[in-house]
Coordinates of C-alpha atoms in Angstrom, one line a residue:
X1330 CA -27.8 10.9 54.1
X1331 CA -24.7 10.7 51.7
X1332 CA -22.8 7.7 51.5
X1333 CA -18.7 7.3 50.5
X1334 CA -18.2 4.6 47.8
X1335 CA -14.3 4.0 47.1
X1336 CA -13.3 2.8 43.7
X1337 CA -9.8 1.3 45.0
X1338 CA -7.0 -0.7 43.2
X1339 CA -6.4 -3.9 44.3
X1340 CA -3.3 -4.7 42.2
X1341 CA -1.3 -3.4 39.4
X1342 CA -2.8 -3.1 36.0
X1343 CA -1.4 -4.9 32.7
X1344 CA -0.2 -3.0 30.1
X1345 CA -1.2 -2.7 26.4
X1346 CA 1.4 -3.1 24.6
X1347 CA 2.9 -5.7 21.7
X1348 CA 5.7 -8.1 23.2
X1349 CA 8.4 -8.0 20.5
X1350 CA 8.4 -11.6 21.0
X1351 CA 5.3 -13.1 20.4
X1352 CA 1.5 -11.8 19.8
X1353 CA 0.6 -11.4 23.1
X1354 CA -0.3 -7.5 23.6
X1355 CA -0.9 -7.8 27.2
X1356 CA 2.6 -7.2 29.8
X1357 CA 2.5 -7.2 33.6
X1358 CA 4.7 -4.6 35.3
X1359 CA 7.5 -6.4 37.3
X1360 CA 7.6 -3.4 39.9
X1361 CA 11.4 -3.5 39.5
X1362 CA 13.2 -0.2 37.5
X1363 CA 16.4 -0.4 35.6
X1364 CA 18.9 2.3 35.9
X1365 CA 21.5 3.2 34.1
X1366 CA 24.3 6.1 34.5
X1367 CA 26.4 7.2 32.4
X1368 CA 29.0 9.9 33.2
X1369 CA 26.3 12.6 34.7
X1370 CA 23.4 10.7 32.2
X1371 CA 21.0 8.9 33.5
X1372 CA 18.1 6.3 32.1
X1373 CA 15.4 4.7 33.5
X1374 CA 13.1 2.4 32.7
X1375 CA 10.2 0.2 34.2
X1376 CA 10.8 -3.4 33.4
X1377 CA 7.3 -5.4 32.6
X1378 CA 7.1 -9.4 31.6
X1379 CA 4.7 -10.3 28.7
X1380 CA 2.3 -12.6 30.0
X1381 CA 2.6 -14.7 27.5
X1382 CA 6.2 -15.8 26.7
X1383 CA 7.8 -13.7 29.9
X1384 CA 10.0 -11.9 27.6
X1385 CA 10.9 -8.6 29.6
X1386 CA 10.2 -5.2 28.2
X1387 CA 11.3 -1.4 29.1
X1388 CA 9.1 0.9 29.3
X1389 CA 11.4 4.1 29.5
X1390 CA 11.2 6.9 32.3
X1391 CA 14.1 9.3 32.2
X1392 CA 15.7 9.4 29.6
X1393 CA 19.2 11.3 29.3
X1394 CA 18.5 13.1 32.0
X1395 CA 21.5 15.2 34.2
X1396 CA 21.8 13.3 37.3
X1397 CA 21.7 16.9 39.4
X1398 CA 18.2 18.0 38.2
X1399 CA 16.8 14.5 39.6
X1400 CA 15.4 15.0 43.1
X1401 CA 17.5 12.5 45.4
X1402 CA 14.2 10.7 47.1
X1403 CA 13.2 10.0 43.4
X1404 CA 16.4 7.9 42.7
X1405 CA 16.4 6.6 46.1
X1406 CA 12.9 5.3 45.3
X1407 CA 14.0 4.0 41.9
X1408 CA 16.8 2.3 43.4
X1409 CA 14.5 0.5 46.2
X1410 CA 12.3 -0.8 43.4
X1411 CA 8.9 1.1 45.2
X1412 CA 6.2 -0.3 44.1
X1413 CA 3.9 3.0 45.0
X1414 CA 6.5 4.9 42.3
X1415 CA 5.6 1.8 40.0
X1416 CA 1.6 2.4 40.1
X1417 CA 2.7 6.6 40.3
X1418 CA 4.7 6.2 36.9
X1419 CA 2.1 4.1 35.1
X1420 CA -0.7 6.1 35.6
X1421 CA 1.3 9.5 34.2
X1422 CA 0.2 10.3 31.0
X1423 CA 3.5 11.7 30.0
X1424 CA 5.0 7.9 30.5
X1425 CA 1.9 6.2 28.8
X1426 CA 2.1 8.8 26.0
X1427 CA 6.2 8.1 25.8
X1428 CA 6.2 4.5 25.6
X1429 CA 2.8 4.1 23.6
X1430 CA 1.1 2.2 26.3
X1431 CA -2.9 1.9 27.5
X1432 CA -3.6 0.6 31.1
X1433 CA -5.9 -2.7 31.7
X1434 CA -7.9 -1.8 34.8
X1435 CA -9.8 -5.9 34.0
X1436 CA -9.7 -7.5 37.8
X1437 CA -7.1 -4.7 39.3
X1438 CA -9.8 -2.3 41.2
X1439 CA -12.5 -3.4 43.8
X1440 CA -15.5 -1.4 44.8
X1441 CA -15.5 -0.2 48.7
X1442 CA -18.9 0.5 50.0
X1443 CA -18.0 0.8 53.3
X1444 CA -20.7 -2.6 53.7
X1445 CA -23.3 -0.4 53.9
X1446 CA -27.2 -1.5 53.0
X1447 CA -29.3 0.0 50.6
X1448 CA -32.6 -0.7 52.1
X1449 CA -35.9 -0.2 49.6
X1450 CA -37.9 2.6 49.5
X1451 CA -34.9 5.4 50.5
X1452 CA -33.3 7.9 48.3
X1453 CA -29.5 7.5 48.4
X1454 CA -27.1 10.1 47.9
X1455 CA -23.3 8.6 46.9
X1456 CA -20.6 10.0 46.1
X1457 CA -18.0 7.9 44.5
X1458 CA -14.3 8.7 45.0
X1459 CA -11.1 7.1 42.7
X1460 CA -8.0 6.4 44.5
X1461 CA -6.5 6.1 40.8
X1462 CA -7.2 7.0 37.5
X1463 CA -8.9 3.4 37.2
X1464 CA -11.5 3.9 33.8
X1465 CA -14.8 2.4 34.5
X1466 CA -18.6 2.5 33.6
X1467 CA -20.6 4.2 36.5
X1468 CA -23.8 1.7 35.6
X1469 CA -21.4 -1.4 36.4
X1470 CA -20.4 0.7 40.0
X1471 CA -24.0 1.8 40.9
X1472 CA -25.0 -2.1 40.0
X1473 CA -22.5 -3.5 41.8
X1474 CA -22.9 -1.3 45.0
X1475 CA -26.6 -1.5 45.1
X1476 CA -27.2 -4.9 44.1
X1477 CA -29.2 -4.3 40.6
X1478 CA -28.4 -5.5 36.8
X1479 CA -27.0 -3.3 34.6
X1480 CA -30.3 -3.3 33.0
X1481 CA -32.0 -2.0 35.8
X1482 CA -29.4 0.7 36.4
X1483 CA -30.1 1.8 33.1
X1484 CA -34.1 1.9 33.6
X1485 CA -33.6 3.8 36.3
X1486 CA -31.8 6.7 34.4
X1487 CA -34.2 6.6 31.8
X1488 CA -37.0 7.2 34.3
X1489 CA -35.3 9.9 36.3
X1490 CA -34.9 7.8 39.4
X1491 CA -30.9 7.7 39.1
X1492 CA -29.8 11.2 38.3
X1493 CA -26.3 12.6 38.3
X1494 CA -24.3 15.6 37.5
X1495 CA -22.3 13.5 34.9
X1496 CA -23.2 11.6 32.1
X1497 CA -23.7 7.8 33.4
X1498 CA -23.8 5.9 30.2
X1499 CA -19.9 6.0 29.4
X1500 CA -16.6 5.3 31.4
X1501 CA -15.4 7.9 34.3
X1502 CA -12.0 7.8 35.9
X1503 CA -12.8 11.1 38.1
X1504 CA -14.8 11.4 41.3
X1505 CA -18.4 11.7 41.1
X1506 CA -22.0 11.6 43.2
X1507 CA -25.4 10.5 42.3
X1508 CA -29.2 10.3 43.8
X1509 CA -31.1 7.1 43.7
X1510 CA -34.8 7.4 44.0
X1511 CA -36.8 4.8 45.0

């Protein structure tokens, strides 16, 4: 029987970046956008707070763009602050690549295993889905949805009982399924 395991966000993620203030590296998005018009120009930028000192910084998404060639439920969403746009525009590699950022995913994603058991002696099938681009190690997911150590997630792979299409040893921010045999 396969089973649906849910990797799903919980809350915005923090936000690499150096505060211009003090040391901290770490920023939290406020969920708020700036925008700026001028003449038919338009800026935009996501405002984040270090989490350190609070100083605000933008993180810039338009830039000099023509106010025409910007779809009017975009700027009505900019202009309602929508935090779904917020989580959209962080996770777009064009804005992370932009503004030199890297995402935080530490305590912002819970796993959903739809509370089912994994009774002993059964072979599982699961397949996991992402409902964002969240980075994380599949060994820590299979652990946490089937109740083992890490340690035993990896003895499993090493004996052929966990098998998968993808490699399990390093991080996966895409969809994927595995077998447990018991």
């Amino acid at each position: 029987m396969l089973r649906n395991w849910a990797v799903v966000p919980t809350c915005l993620p923090l936000v690499h970046r150096r505060c211009r203030s003090c040391a901290s590296e770490r920023l939290r998005p406020s969920g708020k956008f700036r925008v700026n018009a001028n003449h038919k120009l338009i800026d935009v930028w996501l405002l984040a707070l270090c989490t350190a000192c609070g100083e605000t910084a933008k993180l810039t998404v338009l830039e000099r763009m023509t106010v025409r060639t910007i779809p009017p439920e975009l700027l009505d969403r900019l202009h309602d602050n929508d935090s779904g746009l917020t989580a959209e525009l962080l996770q777009d590699p064009g804005v992370q690549r932009a503004n030199r950022i890297a995402l935080d995913w530490t305590g912002a994603w819970r796993l959903d295993t739809g509370g089912s058991d994994h009774p002993d002696g059964e072979t599982i099938d699961v397949s996991v889905r992402f409902a964002a681009r969240i980075p994380v190690r599949p060994v820590r997911l299979i652990a946490e949805g089937c109740g083992l150590t890490r340690g035993e997630v990896e003895r499993l792979i090493v004996q052929g009982k966990l098998v998968s299409a993808v490699r399990l040893n390093g991080k996966l921010s895409g969809d994927f399924t595995f077998t447990l045999k018991h």
